[in-house]
XYZ file of C-alpha atoms in Angstrom:
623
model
C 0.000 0.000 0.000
C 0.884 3.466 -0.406
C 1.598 5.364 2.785
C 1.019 8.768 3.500
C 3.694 11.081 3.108
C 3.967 13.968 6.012
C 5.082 16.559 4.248
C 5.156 18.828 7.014
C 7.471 16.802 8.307
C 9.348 16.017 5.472
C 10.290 20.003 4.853
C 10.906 20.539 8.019
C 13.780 17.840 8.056
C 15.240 18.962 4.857
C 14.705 23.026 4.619
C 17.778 24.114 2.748
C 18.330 27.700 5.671
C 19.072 30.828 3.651
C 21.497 33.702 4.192
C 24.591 33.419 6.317
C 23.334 30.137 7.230
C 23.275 28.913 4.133
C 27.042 27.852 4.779
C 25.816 24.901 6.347
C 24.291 23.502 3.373
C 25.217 20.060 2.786
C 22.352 19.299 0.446
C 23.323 17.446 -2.497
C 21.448 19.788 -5.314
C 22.472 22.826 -3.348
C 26.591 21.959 -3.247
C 26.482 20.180 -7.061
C 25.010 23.790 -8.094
C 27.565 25.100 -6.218
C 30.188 23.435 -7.948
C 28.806 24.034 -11.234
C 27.960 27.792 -11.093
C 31.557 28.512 -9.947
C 33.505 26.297 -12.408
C 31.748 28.338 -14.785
C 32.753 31.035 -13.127
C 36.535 30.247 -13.461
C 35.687 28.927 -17.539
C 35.288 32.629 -17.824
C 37.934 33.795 -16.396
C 40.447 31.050 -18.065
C 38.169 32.254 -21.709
C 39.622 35.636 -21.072
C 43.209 34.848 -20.307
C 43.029 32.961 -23.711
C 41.625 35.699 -25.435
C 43.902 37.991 -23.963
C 47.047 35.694 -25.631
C 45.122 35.259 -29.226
C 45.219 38.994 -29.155
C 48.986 39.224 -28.268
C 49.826 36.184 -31.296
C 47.475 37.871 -33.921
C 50.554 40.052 -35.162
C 54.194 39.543 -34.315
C 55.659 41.785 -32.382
C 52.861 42.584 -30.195
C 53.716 43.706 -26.488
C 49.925 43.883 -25.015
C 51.675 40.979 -22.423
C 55.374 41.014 -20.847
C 56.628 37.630 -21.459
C 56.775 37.158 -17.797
C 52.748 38.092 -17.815
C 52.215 36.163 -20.808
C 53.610 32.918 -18.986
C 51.647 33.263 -15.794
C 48.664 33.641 -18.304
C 49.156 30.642 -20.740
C 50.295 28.307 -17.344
C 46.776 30.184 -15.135
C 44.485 29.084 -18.611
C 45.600 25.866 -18.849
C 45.431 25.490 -14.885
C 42.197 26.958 -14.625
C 40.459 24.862 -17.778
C 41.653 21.449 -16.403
C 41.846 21.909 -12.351
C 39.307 24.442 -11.963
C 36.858 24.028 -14.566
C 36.985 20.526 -16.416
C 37.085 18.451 -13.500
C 34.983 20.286 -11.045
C 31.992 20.998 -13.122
C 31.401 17.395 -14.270
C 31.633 15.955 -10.789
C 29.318 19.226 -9.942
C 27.038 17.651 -12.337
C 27.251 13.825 -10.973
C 26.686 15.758 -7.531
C 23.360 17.172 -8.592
C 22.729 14.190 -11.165
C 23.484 11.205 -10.014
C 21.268 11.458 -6.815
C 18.000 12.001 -8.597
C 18.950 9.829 -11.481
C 19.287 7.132 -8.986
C 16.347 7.231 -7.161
C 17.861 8.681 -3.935
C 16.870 11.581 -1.564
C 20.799 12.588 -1.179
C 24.214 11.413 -1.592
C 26.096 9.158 0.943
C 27.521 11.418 2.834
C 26.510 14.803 2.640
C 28.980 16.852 4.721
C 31.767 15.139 2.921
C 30.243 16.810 -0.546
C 30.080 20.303 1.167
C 33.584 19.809 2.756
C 34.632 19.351 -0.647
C 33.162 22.255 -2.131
C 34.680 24.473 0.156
C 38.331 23.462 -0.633
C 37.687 23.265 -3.906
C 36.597 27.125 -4.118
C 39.575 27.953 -1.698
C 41.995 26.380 -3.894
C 40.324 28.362 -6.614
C 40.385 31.686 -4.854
C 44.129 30.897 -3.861
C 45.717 30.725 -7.550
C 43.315 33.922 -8.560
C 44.594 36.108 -6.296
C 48.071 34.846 -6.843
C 47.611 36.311 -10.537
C 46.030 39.181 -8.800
C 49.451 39.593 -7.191
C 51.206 39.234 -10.276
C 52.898 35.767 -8.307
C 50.951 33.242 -10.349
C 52.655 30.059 -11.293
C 54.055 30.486 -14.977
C 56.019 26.982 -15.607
C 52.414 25.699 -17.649
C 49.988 23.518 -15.970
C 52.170 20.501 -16.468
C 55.078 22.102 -14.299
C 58.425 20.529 -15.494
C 61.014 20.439 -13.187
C 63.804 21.771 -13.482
C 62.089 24.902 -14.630
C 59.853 24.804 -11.740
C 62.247 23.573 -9.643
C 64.331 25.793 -6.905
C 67.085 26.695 -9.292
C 65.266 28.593 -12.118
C 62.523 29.575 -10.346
C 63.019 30.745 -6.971
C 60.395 33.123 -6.657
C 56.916 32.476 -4.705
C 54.920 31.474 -8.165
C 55.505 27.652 -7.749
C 54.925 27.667 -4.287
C 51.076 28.559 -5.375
C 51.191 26.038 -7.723
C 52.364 23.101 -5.491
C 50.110 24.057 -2.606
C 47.123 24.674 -4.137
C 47.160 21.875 -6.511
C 47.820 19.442 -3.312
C 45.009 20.988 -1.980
C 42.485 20.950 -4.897
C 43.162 17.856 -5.171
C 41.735 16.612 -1.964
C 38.101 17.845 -3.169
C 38.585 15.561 -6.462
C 39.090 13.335 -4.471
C 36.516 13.623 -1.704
C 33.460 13.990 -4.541
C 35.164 10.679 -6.546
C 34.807 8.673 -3.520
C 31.025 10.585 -2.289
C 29.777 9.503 -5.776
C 30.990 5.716 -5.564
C 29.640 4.816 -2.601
C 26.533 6.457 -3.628
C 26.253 4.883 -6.753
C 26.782 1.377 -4.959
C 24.870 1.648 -2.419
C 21.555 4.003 -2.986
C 20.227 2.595 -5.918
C 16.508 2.728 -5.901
C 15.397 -1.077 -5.353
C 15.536 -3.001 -8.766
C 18.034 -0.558 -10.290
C 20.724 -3.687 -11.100
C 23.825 -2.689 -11.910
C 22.616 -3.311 -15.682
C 19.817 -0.432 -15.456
C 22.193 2.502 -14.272
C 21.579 5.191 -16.955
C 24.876 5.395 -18.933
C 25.507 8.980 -17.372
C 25.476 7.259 -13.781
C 28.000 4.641 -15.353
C 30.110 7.546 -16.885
C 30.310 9.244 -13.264
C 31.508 5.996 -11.369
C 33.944 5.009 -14.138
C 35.388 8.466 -13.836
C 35.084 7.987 -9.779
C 37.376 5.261 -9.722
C 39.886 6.902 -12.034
C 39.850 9.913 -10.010
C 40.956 8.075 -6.977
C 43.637 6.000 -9.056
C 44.669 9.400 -11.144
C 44.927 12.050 -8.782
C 47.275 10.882 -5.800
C 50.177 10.193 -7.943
C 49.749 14.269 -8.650
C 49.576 15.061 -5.143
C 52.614 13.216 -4.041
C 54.676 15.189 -7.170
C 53.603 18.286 -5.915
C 54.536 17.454 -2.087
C 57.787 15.948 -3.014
C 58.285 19.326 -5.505
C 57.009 21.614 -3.039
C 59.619 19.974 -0.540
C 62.449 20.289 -2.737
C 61.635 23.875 -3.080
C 60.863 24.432 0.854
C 63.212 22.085 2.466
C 66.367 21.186 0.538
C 65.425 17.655 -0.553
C 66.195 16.784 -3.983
C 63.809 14.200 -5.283
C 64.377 15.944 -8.415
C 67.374 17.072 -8.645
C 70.018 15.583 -10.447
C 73.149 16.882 -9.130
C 72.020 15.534 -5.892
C 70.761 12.025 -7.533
C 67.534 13.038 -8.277
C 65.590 12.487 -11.648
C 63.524 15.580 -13.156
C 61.714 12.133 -15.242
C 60.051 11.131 -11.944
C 58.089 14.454 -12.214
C 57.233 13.650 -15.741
C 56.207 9.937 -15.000
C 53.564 11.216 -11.635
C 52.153 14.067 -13.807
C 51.168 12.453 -16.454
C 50.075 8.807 -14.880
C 47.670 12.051 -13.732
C 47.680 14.253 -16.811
C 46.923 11.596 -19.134
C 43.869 9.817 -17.606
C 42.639 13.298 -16.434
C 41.780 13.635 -20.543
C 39.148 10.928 -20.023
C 38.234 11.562 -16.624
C 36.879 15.338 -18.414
C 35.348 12.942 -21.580
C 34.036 10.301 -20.157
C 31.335 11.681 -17.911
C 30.884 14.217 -21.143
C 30.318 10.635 -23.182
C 27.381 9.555 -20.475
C 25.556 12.931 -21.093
C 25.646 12.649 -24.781
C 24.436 8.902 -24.289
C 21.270 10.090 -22.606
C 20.557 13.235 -24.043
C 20.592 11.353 -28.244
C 17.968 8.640 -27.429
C 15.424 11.271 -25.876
C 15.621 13.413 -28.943
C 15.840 10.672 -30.877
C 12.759 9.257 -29.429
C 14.128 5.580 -29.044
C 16.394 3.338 -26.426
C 20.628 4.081 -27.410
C 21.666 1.538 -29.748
C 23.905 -1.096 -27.918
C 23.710 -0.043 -24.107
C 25.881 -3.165 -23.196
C 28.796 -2.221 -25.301
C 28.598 1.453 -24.818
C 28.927 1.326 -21.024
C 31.827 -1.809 -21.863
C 33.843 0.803 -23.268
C 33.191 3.253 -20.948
C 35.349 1.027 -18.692
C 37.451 -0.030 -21.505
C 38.228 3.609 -21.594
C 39.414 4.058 -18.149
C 41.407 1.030 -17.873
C 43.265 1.580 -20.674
C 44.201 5.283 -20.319
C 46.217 4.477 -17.371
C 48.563 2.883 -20.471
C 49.241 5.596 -22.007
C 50.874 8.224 -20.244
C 54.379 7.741 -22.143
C 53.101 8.845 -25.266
C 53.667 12.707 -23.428
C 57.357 11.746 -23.568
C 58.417 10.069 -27.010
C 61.322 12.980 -27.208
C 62.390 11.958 -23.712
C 64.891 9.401 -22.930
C 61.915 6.232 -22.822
C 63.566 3.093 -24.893
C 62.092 2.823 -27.992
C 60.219 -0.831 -26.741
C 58.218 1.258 -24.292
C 57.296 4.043 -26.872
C 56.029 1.331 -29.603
C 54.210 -0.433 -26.044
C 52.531 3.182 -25.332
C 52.116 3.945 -29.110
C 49.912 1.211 -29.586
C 47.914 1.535 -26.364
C 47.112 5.021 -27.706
C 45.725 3.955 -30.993
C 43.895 1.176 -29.138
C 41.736 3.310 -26.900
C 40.213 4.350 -30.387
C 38.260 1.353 -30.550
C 35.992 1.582 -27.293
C 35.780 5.199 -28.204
C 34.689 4.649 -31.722
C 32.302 1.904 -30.334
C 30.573 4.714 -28.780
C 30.521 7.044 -31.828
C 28.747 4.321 -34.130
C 26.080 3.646 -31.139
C 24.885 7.165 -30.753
C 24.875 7.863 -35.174
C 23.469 4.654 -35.271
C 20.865 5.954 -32.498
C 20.287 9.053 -34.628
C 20.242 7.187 -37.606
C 17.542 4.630 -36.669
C 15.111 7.302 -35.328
C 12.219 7.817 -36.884
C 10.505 10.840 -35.304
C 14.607 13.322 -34.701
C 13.529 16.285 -32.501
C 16.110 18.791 -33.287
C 16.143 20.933 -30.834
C 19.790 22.564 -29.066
C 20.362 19.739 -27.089
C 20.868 17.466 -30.153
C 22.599 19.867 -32.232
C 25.493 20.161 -29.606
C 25.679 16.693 -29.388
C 25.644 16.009 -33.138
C 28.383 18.457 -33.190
C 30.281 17.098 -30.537
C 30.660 13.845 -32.199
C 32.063 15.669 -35.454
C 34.193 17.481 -33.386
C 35.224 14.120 -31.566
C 36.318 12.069 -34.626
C 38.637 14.650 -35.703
C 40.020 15.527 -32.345
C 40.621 11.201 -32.069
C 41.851 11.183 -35.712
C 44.877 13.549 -34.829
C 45.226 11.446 -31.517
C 45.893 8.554 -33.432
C 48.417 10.651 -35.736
C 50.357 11.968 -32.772
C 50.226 8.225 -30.907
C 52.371 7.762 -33.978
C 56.447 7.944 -32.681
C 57.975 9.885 -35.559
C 54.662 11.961 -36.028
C 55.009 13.166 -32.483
C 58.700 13.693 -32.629
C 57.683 16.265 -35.797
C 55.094 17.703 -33.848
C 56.379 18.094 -30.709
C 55.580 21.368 -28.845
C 53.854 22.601 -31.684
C 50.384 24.346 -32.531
C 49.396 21.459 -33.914
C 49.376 19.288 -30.324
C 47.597 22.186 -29.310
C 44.840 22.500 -31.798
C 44.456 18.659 -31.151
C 43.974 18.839 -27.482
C 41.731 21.554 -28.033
C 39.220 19.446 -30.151
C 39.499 16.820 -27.623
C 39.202 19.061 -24.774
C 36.853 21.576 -25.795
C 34.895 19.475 -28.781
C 34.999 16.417 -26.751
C 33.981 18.125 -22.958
C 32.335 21.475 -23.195
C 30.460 20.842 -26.719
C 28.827 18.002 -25.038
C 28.674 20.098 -21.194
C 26.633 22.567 -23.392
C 24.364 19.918 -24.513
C 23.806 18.715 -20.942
C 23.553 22.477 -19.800
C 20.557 22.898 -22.464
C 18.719 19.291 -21.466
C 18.879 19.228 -18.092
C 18.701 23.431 -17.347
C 15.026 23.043 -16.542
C 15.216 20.113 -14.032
C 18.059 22.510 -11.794
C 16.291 25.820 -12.387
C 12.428 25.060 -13.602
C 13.471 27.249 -16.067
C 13.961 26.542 -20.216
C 16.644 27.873 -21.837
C 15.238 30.017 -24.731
C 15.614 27.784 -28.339
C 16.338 30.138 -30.723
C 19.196 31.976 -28.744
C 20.346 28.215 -27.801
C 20.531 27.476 -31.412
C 22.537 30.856 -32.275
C 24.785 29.793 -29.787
C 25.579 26.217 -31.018
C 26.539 27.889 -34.578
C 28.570 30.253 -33.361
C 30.867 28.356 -31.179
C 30.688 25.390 -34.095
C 31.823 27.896 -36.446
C 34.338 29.450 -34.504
C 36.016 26.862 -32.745
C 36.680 25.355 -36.444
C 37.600 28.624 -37.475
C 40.572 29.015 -34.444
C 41.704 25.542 -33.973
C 41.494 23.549 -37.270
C 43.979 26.797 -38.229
C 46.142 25.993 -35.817
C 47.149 22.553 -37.227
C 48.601 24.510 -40.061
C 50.216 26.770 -37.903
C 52.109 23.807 -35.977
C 52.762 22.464 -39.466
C 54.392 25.264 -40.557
C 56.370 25.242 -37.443
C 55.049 27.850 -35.157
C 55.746 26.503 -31.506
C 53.797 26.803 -28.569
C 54.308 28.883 -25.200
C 55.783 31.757 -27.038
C 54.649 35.219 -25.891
C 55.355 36.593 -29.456
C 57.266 36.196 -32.799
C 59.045 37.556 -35.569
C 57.650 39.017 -39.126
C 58.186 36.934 -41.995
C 57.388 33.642 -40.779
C 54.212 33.120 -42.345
C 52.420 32.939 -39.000
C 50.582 36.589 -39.061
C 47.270 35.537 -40.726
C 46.844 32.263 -39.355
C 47.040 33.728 -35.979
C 44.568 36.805 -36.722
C 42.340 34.014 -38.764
C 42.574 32.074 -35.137
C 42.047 34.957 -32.714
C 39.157 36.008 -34.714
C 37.496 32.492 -34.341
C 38.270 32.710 -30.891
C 36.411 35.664 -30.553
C 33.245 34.316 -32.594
C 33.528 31.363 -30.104
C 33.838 33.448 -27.107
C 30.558 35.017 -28.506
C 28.673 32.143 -28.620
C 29.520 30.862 -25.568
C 28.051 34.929 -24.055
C 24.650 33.932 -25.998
C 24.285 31.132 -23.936
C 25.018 33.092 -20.746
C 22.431 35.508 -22.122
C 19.898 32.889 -22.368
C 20.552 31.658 -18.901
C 20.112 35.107 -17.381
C 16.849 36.234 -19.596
C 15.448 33.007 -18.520
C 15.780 34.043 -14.828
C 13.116 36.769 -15.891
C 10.576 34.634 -16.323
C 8.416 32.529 -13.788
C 10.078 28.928 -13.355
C 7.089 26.885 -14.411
C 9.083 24.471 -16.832
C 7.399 21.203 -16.135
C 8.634 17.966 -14.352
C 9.812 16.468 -17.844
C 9.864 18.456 -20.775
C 12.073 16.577 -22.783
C 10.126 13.223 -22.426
C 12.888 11.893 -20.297
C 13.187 7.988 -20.071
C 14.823 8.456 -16.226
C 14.119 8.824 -12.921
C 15.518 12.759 -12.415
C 12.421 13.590 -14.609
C 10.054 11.918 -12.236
C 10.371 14.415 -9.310
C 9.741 18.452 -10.185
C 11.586 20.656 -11.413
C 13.461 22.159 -9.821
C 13.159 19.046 -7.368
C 12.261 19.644 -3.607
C 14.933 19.359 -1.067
C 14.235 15.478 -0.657
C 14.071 14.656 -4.115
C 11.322 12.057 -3.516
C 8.321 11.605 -1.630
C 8.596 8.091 -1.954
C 11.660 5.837 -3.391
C 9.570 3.989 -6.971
C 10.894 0.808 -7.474
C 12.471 0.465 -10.823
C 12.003 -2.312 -13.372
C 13.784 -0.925 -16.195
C 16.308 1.397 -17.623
C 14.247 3.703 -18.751
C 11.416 3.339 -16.194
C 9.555 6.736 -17.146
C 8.639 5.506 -21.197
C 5.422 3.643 -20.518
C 6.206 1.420 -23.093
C 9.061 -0.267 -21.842
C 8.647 -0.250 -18.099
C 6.769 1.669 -15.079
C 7.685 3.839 -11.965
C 6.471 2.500 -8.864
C 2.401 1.559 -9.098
C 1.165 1.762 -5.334
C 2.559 -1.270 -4.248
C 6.108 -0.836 -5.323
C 7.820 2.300 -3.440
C 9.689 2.641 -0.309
C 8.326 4.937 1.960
C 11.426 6.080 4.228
C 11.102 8.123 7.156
C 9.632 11.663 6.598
C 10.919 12.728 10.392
C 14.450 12.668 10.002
C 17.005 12.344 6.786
C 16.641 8.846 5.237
C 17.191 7.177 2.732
C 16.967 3.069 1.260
C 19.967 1.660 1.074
C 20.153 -1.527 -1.645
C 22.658 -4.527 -2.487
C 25.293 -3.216 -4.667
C 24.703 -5.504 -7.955
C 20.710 -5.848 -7.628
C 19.733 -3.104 -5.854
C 17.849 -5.269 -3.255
C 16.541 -3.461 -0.563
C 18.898 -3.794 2.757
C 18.937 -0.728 5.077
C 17.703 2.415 5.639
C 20.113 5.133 5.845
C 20.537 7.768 7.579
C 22.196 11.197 6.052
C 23.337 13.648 7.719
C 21.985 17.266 8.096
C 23.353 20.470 7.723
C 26.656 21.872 9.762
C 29.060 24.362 9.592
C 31.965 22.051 10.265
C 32.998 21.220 6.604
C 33.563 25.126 6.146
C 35.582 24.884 9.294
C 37.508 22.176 8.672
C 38.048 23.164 4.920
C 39.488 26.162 6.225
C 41.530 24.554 8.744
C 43.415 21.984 6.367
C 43.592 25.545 3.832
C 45.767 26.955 6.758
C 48.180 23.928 6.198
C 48.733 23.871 3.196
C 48.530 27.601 1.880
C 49.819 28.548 4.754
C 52.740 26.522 4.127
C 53.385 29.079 0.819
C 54.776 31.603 3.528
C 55.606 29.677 6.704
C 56.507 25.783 7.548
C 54.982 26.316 10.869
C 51.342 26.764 9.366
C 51.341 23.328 9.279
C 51.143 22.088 12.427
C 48.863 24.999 13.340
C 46.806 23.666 10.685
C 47.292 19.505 10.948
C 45.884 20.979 14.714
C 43.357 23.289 13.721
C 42.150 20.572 11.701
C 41.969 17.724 14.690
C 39.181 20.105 16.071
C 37.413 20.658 13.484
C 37.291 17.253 12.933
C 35.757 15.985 16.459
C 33.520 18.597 16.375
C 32.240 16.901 13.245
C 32.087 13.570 14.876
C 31.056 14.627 18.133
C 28.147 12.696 19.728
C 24.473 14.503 18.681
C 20.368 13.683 18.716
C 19.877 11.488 16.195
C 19.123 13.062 13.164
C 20.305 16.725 13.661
C-alpha cells in the first residue's frame, strides 16, 4: 500500500536555511550547483586569459603581455580549464545528477560533498589572487622540473602552484569517492547494476579513475614543493635526483585526467541522443563496456607525453599502440549514438541534439589527430607545436564542453524550472561550431608550418601573421557564442520557473520528481524495473505497491545490495553543519599557509583535529 507522506514533516527535516546560514548547506542539489555555477565562473575567467594571448599572437611583435605576464597567463588558462573548470563541473554535475537519477533523496555522505566544495573554491580563490598579485605560477599547468624547480625559479609562483594543486586535489578526491559509494549503495530497489543510466556509469567510471589518477599528482607536488621548501632533492640531479620522476607522476595524472573530463561528457551525450531521438541508445551493453574499456586503458598511455624523452624505444612502440587502441571503445561509442540518430524515426532537433551532433564531429577529428600523434615519428615532428595544441583543443573543448553545453541545455530546466530560450540556444551552437573550427582547425597549419607553442610573441616573416589573426578572430566568434548562452541563462531568470517535471520526455528517474526538485528529491523511493522506467512502453515507476516509503521525520534514505539493488537498510544522512567550512578552512591553513611559513602546518594539521571531532562529536539522532 501506499503510505502517507507527512510533508510537514518532510520540509521541516530537509529546509535548505538561507542567508549566512546557508554555509551549512550540505544538500546534495544545493553543493552540485555550487560546484557548477563557480567552475563556470573560473571557464570565464580562463576564456579571457586565452583571449587575452590570441590577441597578443594575432601580429608579431605585439607587447599587449610582458613575457613574464604572458607565462603566468598561458600556465593560469591551462590550470584553470583542467583543475578548476573541467574536472569540477562534471563531478558538480554527478553531484546534482546522479542522486535524482538514482532514485535517492541525497548522496552518501553529505557533509563530505560540502567539505569538498569548500576546498575546492579555496583552492580556486588561492591561484586567482596569486595572478592578482602578479605571483601566479608560470612553468604551464604541467610544471616541469627543473624549470619549476628551486634553481630557475626561486620566486613564490611555484609555491602557489604546489600548494594549491595538493590541496584541490583533496576535493577531487573527496566527490570521486562521495559519488561511488553512492552509486553502490543508494540505488533505488531493482536498479541492477545493468539499469544505471549510462551517465550514472560515466560518473563511477570516472570515480574510480579519479581516486587512481589524482594521488600520484599530489605526491609530485609534495615531493616538488619539498624540494623547493626544504632542501630535498627528489628531483634534482646533481644531488641524484631524476627531473623524469616528475614527468612519470604528472602524467600517470595528466593523461587519464583527458578521459576523466570525456568520459562523464560521453554519459551525457548517451542520454541526451535517445530522448531526442525518441528511441532506447543503440547497444547499451557495449557502450557502457567501453566506458570502462576507456578508463582502464588510459592508465597505459601516459608515455606517449614523452616520445622525445629518454623512454627506450620498446616502451614508446608499447605506449604507441595503447594510444591507438583506446580508439576502438571510443569509436564503439561514436557508431552507437549515429546509429541511435540514424535509426530514429521521429529526430527532434532541438539545441540539445545539435550540440551533441556536433560534438561527435568534433570528436572524430580531435581522435583522428590522436591517433596521428600516438604515432612515434609523427610526435617527434610535432612536438611542442600548434598542432598538439589545436588537437587537445578538439578533444578538450569538442569532446567536454560541446557536449557540457548539450547537458547544460537538457537538463537546465530540471536545476532551475526554467527553459533555456531555443532560438538563442541554437545561435549559440553555430557560433561556437563555427568558430572553434575557425581558431583551432587553423592551428594545425600553424604547428605544421612550425610555429611553436608557449611563445609570448614572434618575428615578421614567418608566415604565422594571418593564421594567428584568422585564429584569434574564431576565438572571438567562439567566445561570442559561448556569451549567448550566458544571455539565455540570465533572460530566462526573468521569467516565472514553471518548466514542467519532464519536458524533454525523459526515459529516467531525475524527470520523475519536479523541477526544480524539492529538497528530498522524492516523496517516496519507486521501485524500478527498467532502464528507462519513465517511457510507458518499456517499463513503469512504482504503481502503489512498489515504493519505499522512508522516514519523513528525520534524513533517510533506502539503502540496496550493490549488484541488484535489493533493498537492505535504511540510511541515515546527515543534516546540515558548519563544520565542513571549518575544517576546509583549517586543512587551507596547512597547506597555503605553508606558501609563507613551515609552521602553518602544524597549526593547521591541529586546527584541523578540532574541526574534525567537532564533526564527529556525539548529537540527537538526526540533527
Amino acid at each position: 500500500m501506499k503510505e502517507t507522506v507527512n510533508y510537514q514533516e518532510l520540509m521541516r527535516v530537509w529546509r535548505n536555511p538561507t542567508g549566512l546560514a546557508s554555509l551549512t548547506l550540505v544538500n546534495h542539489k544545493a553543493v552540485g550547483l555550487r560546484y557548477i555555477v563557480t567552475a563556470f565562473v573560473f571557464f570565464g575567467f580562463g576564456g579571457l586569459l586565452a583571449l587575452t594571448m590570441l590577441l597578443q599572437l594575432s601580429r608579431p611583435g605585439l607587447s599587449i603581455l610582458s613575457p613574464y605576464t604572458y607565462n603566468q597567463f598561458f600556465t593560469m588558462h591551462g590550470t584553470t580549464q583542467m583543475f578548476l573548470f573541467a574536472v569540477p563541473v562534471m563531478e558538480g554535475l554527478g553531484i546534482y545528477l546522479v542522486p535524482l537519477m538514482i532514485g535517492a533523496r541525497d548522496a552518501a555522505f553529505p557533509r563530505l560533498n560540502a567539505f569538498g566544495y569548500w576546498v575546492y573554491l579555496i583552492a580556486g580563490v588561492t591561484l586567482y589572487a596569486s595572478l592578482l598579485l602578479g605571483r601566479a605560477p608560470d612553468a604551464g599547468w604541467f610544471n616541469y622540473v627543473p624549470l619549476s624547480g628551486p634553481e630557475y625559479s626561486p620566486n613564490v609562483n611555484i609555491d602557489f602552484y604546489t600548494a594549491a594543486i595538493s590541496f584541490l586535489e583533496i576535493a577531487a578526491l573527496v566527490a570521486a569517492v562521495e559519488l561511488i559509494v553512492t552509486i553502490f549503495k543508494l540505488r533505488a530497489p531493482g536498479m541492477s547494476i545493468n539499469r544505471m543510466p549510462l551517465f550514472v556509469w560515466a560518473i563511477l567510471v570516472m570515480s574510480f579513475m579519479i581516486v587512481f589518477a589524482f594521488p600520484p599528482l599530489v605526491l609530485g607536488s609534495i615531493m616538488l614543493q619539498l624540494d623547493r621548501m626544504v632542501g630535498t632533492h627528489f628531483f634534482n640531479v646533481a644531488a641524484g635526483g631524476n627531473p623524469l620522476l616528475w614527468q612519470h607522476l604528472f602524467w600517470w595524472f595528466g593523461h587519464p585526467e583527458v578521459y576523466i573530463i570525456a568520459i562523464p561528457a560521453f554519459g551525457m551525450i548517451s542520454m541526451v541522443i535517445p530522448v531526442f531521438a525518441r528511441r532506447h541508445i543503440i547497444g547499451y551493453l557495449p557502450v557502457a563496456l567501453s566506458l570502462l574499456t576507456i578508463g582502464l586503458v588510459s592508465f597505459g598511455l601516459w608515455v606517449h607525453h614523452m616520445f622525445t624523452t629518454s623512454v627506450s624505444f620498446l616502451g614508446m612502440s608499447l605506449f604507441a599502440a595503447a594510444s591507438m587502441a583506446i580508439a576502438i571503445p571510443s569509436g564503439v561509442q561514436v557508431f552507437a549514438w549515429v546509429g541511435t540518430i540514424y535509426e530514429s524515426r521521429r529526430l527532434l532537433w532541438r539545441t540539445p541534439l545539435l550540440f551533441s551532433s556536433g560534438f561527435v564531429v568534433l570528436f572524430v577529428l580531435g581522435g583522428i589527430t590522436g591517433v596521428m600523434v600516438a604515432s612515434v615519428p609523427f610526435d617527434w615532428q610535432v612536438q611542442d607545436s600548434h598542432f598538439v595544441t589545436a588537437h587537445f583543443h578538439y578533444v578538450l573543448i569538442g569532446g567536454a564542453v560541446f557536449p557540457l553545453f548539450a547537458g547544460l541545455y537538457y537538463w537546465y530546466p530540471k536545476l532551475t524550472g526554467r527553459l533555456l530560450d531555443e532560438r538563442l540556444g541554437r545561435l549559440s551552437f553555430w557560433l561556437m561550431f563555427v568558430g572553434f573550427n575557425v581558431a583551432f582547425f587553423t592551428m594545425h597549419y600553424t604547428g605544421f608550418m612550425g610555429m611553436p607553442r608557449r611563445v609570448s610573441t614572434y618575428m615578421f616573416g614567418r608566415g604565422w601573421d594571418t593564421p594567428m589573426l584568422i585564429t584569434a578572430v574564431g576565438a572571438f566568434v567562439l567566445a561570442a557564442g559561448i556569451a549567448v548562452t550566458l544571455v539565455a541563462a540570465i533572460s530566462a531568470h526573468t521569467r516565472p520557473a514553471d518548466a514542467p517535471a519532464d519536458p524533454w520526455g525523459g526515459g529516467t528517474l531525475e524527470w520523475a520528481t519536479a523541477s526544480p526538485p524539492p529538497p528530498y528529491n522524492f516523496e517516496m523511493i519507486p521501485a524500478v524495473n527498467h532502464r528507462t522506467p519513465l517511457w510507458p512502453a518499456t517499463g513503469q515507476v512504482g504503481p502503489a505497491d512498489t515504493y519505499y516509503h522512508p522516514r519523513d521525520d528525520q534524513r533517510e534514505t533506502i539503502g540496496t545490495s550493490i549488484l541488484d539493488a535489493e533493498p537492505q537498510q535504511r540510511v541515515l544522512l546527515a543534516g546540515n553543519s558548519v563544520w565542513p567550512v571549518l575544517l576546509a578552512l583549517a586543512v587551507a591553513i596547512t597547506f597555503i599557509g605553508s606558501i609563507v611559513t613551515l609552521v602553518a602546518v602544524p597549526i593547521g594539521a591541529f586546527l584541523s583535529f578540532i574541526a574534525i571531532a567537532g564533526w564527529n562529536w556525539p548529537r540527537e539522532v538526526g540533527a
